[in-house]
mmCIF file of C-alpha atoms in Angstrom:
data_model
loop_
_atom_site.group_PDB
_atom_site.id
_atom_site.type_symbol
_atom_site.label_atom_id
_atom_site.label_comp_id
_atom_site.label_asym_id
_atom_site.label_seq_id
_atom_site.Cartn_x
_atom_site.Cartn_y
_atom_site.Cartn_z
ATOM 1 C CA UNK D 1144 0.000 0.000 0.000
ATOM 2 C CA UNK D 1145 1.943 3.495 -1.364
ATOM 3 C CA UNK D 1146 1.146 6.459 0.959
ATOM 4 C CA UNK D 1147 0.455 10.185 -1.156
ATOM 5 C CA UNK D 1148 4.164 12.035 -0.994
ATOM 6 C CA UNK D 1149 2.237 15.262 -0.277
ATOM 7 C CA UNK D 1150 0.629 13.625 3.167
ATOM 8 C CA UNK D 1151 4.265 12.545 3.916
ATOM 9 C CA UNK D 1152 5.737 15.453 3.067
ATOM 10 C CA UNK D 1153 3.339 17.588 5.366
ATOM 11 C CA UNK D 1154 4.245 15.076 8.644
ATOM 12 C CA UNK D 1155 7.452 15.783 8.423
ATOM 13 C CA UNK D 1156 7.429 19.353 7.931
ATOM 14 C CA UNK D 1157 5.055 19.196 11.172
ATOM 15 C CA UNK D 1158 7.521 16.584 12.816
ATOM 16 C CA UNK D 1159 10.187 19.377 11.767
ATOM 17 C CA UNK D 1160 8.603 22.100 13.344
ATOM 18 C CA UNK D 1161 8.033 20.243 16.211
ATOM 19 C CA UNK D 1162 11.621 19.328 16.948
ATOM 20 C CA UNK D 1163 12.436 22.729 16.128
ATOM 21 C CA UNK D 1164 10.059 24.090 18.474
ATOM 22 C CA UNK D 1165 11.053 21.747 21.438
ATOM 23 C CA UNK D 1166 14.417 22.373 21.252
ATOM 24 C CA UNK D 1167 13.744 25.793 22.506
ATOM 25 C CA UNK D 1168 11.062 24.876 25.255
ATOM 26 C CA UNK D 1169 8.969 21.647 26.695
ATOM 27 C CA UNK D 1170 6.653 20.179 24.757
ATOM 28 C CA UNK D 1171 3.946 21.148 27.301
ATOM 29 C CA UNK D 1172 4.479 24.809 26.187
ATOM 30 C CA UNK D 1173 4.443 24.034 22.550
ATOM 31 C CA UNK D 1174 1.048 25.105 21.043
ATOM 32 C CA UNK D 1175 -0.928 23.672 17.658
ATOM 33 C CA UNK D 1176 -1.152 27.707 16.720
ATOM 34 C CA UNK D 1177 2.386 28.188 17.025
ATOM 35 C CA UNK D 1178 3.260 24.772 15.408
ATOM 36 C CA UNK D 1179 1.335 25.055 12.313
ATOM 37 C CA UNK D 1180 2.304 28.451 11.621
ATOM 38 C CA UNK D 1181 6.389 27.378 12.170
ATOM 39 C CA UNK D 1182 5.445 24.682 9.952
ATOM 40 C CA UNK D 1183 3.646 26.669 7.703
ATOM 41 C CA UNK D 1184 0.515 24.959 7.312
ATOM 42 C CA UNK D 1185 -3.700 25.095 8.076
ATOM 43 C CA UNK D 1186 -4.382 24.302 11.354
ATOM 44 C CA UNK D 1187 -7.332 22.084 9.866
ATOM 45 C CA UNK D 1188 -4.306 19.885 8.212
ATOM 46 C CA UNK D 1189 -2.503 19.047 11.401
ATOM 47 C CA UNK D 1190 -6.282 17.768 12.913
ATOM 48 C CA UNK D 1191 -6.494 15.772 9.513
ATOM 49 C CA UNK D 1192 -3.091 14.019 10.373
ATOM 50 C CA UNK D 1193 -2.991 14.319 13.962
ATOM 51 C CA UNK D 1194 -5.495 14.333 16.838
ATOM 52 C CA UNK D 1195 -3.607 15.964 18.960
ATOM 53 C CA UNK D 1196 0.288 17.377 19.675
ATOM 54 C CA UNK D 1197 0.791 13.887 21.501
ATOM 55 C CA UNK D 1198 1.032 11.942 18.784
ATOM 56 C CA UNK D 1199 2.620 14.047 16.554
ATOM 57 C CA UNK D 1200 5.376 14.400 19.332
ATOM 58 C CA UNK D 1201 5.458 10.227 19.710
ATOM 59 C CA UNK D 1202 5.408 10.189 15.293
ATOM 60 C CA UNK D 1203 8.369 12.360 15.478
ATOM 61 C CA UNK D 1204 10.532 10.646 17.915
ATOM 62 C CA UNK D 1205 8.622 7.777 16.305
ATOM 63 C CA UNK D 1206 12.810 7.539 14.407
ATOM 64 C CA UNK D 1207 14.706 7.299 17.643
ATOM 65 C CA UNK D 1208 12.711 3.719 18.144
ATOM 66 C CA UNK D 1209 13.805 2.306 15.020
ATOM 67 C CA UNK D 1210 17.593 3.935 15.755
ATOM 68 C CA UNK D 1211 17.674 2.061 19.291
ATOM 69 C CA UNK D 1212 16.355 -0.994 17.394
ATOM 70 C CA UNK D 1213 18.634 -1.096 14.738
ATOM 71 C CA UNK D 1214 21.667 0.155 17.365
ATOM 72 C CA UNK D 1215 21.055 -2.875 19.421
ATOM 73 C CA UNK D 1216 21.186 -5.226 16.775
ATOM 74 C CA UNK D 1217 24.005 -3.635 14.749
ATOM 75 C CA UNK D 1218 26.627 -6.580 15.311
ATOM 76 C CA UNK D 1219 27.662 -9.962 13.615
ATOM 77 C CA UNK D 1220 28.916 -12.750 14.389
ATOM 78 C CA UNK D 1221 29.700 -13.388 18.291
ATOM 79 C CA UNK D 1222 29.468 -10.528 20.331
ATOM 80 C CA UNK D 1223 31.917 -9.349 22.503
ATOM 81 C CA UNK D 1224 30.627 -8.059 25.885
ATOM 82 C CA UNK D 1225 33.971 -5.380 25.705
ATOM 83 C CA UNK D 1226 32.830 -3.722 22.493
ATOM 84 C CA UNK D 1227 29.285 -2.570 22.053
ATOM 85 C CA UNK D 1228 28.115 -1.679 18.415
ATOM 86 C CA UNK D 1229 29.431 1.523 17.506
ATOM 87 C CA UNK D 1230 25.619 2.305 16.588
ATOM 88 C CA UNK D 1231 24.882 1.985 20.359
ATOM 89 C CA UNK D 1232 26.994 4.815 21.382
ATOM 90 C CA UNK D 1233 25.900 6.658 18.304
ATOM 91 C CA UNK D 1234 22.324 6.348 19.436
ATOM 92 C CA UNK D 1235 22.918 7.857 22.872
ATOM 93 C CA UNK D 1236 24.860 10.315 21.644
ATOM 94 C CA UNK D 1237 22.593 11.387 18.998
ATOM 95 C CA UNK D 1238 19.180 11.711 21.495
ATOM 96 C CA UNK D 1239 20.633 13.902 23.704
ATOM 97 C CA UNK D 1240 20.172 17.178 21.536
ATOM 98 C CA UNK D 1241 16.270 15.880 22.288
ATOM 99 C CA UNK D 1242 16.206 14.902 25.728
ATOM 100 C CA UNK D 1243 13.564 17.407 26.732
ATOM 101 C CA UNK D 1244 11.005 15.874 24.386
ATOM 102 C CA UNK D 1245 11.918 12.239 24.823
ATOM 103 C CA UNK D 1246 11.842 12.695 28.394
ATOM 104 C CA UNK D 1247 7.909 14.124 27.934
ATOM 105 C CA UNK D 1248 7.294 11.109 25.903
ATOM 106 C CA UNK D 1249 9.248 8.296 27.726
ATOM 107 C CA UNK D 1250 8.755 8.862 31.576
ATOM 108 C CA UNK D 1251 11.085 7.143 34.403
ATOM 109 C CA UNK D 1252 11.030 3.442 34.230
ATOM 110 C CA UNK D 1253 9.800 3.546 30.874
ATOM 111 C CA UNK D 1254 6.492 4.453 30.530
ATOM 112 C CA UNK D 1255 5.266 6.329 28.751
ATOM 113 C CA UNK D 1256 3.545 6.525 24.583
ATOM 114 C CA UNK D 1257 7.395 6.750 23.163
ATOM 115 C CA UNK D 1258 8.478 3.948 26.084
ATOM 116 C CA UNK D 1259 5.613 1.749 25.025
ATOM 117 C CA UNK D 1260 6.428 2.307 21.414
ATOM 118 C CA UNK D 1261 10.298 1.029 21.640
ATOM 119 C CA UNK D 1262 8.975 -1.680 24.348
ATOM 120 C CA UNK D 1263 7.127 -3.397 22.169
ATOM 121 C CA UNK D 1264 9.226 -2.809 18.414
ATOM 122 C CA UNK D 1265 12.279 -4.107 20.621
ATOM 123 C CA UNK D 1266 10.479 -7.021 21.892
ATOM 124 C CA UNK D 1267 9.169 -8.081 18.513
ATOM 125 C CA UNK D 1268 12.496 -7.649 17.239
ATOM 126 C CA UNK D 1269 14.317 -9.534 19.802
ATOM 127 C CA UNK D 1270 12.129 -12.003 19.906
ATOM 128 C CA UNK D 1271 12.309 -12.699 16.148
ATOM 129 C CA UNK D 1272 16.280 -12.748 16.403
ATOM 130 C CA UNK D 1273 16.229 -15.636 19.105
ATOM 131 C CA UNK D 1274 14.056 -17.615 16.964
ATOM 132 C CA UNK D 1275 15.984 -17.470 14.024
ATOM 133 C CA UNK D 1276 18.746 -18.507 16.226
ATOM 134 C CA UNK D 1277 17.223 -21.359 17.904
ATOM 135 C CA UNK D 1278 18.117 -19.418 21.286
ATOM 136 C CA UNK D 1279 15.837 -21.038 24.254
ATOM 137 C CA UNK D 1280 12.544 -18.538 25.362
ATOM 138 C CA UNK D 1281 12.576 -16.353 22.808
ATOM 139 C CA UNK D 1282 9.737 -14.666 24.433
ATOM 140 C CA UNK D 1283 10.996 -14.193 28.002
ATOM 141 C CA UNK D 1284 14.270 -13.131 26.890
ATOM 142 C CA UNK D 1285 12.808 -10.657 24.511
ATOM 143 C CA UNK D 1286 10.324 -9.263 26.793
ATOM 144 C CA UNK D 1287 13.856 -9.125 29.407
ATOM 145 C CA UNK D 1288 15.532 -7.201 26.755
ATOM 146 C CA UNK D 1289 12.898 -4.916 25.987
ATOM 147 C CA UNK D 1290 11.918 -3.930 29.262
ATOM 148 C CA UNK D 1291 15.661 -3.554 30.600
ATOM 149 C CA UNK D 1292 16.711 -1.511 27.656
ATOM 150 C CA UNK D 1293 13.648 0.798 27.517
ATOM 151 C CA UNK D 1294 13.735 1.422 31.571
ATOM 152 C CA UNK D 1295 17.464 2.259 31.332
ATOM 153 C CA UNK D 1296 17.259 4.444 28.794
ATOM 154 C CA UNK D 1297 14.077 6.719 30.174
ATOM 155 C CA UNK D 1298 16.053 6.736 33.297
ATOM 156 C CA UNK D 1299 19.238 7.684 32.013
ATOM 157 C CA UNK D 1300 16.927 10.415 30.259
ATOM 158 C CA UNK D 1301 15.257 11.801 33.459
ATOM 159 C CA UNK D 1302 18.760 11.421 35.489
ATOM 160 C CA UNK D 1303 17.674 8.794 37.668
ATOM 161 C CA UNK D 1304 21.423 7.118 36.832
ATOM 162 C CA UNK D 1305 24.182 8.861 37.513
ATOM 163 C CA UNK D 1306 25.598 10.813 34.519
ATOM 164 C CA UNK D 1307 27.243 8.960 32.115
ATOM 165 C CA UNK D 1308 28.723 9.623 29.131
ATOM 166 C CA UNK D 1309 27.370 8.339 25.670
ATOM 167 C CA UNK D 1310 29.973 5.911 25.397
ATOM 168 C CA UNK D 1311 29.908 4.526 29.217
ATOM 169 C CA UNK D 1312 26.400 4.168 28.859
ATOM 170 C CA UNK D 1313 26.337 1.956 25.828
ATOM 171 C CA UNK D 1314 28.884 -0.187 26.998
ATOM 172 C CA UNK D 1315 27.181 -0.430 30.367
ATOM 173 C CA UNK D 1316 23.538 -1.136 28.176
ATOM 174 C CA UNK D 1317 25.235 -3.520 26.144
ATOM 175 C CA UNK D 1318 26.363 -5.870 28.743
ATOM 176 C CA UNK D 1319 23.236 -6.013 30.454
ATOM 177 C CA UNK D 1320 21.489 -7.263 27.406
ATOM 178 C CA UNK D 1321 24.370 -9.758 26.974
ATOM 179 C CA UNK D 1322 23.859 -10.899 30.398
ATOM 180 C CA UNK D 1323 20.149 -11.360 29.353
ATOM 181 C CA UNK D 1324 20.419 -13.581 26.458
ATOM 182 C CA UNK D 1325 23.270 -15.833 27.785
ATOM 183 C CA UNK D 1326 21.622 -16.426 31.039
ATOM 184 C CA UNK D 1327 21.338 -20.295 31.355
ATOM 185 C CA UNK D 1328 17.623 -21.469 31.502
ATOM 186 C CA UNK D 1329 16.180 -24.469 32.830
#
């Protein structure tokens, strides 16, 4: 099923604005008058896309799902618990610009529409990469790796851990999940 380029185009000129506007203050203080006119469009076409700033907000940062996704499963072969993906670090490094907005969207512990989002995209995913492996409970593990990941993270966001850099942080994140999936079951 194609999509129309002009409905795409329009999201992510909203999803543009939107970052734009965030950047400067919380989302909370972001208004649909002052978004569509940054974006330069009707208000009547963000209520045709959108029901409300909400999920806009969780369509924008809809990318940083797919990015912690992808980052965690950026590696070949046998992985070695000393050296994370370099897409891991990358990820952290690149959400911090946005931590205001992710941390509206992805509340301690992980709740949250942007936290249930990347819960259940990373449990799908990891639960379709133990199968293919033959790796015992793919769905406990999965559901492990999902909720670990996505708690750390919104914490990390809100400050509940203390700071780490980036790179720490991935290569604390990635031996967790290790942990996870070699954990012997019986």
């Amino acid at each position: 099923m194609s999509t129309d380029p002009r409905a795409e185009r329009t999201k992510d000129r909203l999803r543009r604005a939107l970052l734009e506007a965030c950047a400067d203050r919380p989302l909370a203080d972001v208004s649909v008058a002052g978004l569509v006119r940054r974006a330069g469009v009707g208000r009547a076409t963000f209520y045709l896309h959108y029901p409300d700033l909400d999920a806009l907000a969780v369509d924008a940062c809809a990318e940083v799902v797919r990015d912690a996704v992808e980052a965690l499963h950026a590696w070949r072969g046998v992985p070695d618990p000393a050296a994370p993906p370099a897409a891991l670090a990358d990820f952290f490094a690149r959400i911090a610009p946005h931590a205001p907005l992710y941390r509206t969207l992805l509340r301690e512990g992980g709740g949250g529409p942007l936290g249930d989002l990347l819960h259940r995209e990373l449990r799908a995913r990891s639960r379709r990469e133990r199968e293919l492996a033959g790796a015992p409970a793919p769905d406990l593990i999965a559901s492990a790796v999902a909720a670990t990941f996505t708690g750390v993270l919104a914490d990390w966001l809100h400050d509940r851990i203390p700071s780490s850099p980036p790179d720490t942080m991935s290569a604390h994140v990635w031996r967790l999940l290790l942990s996870l999936h070699t954990t012997p079951l019986r």
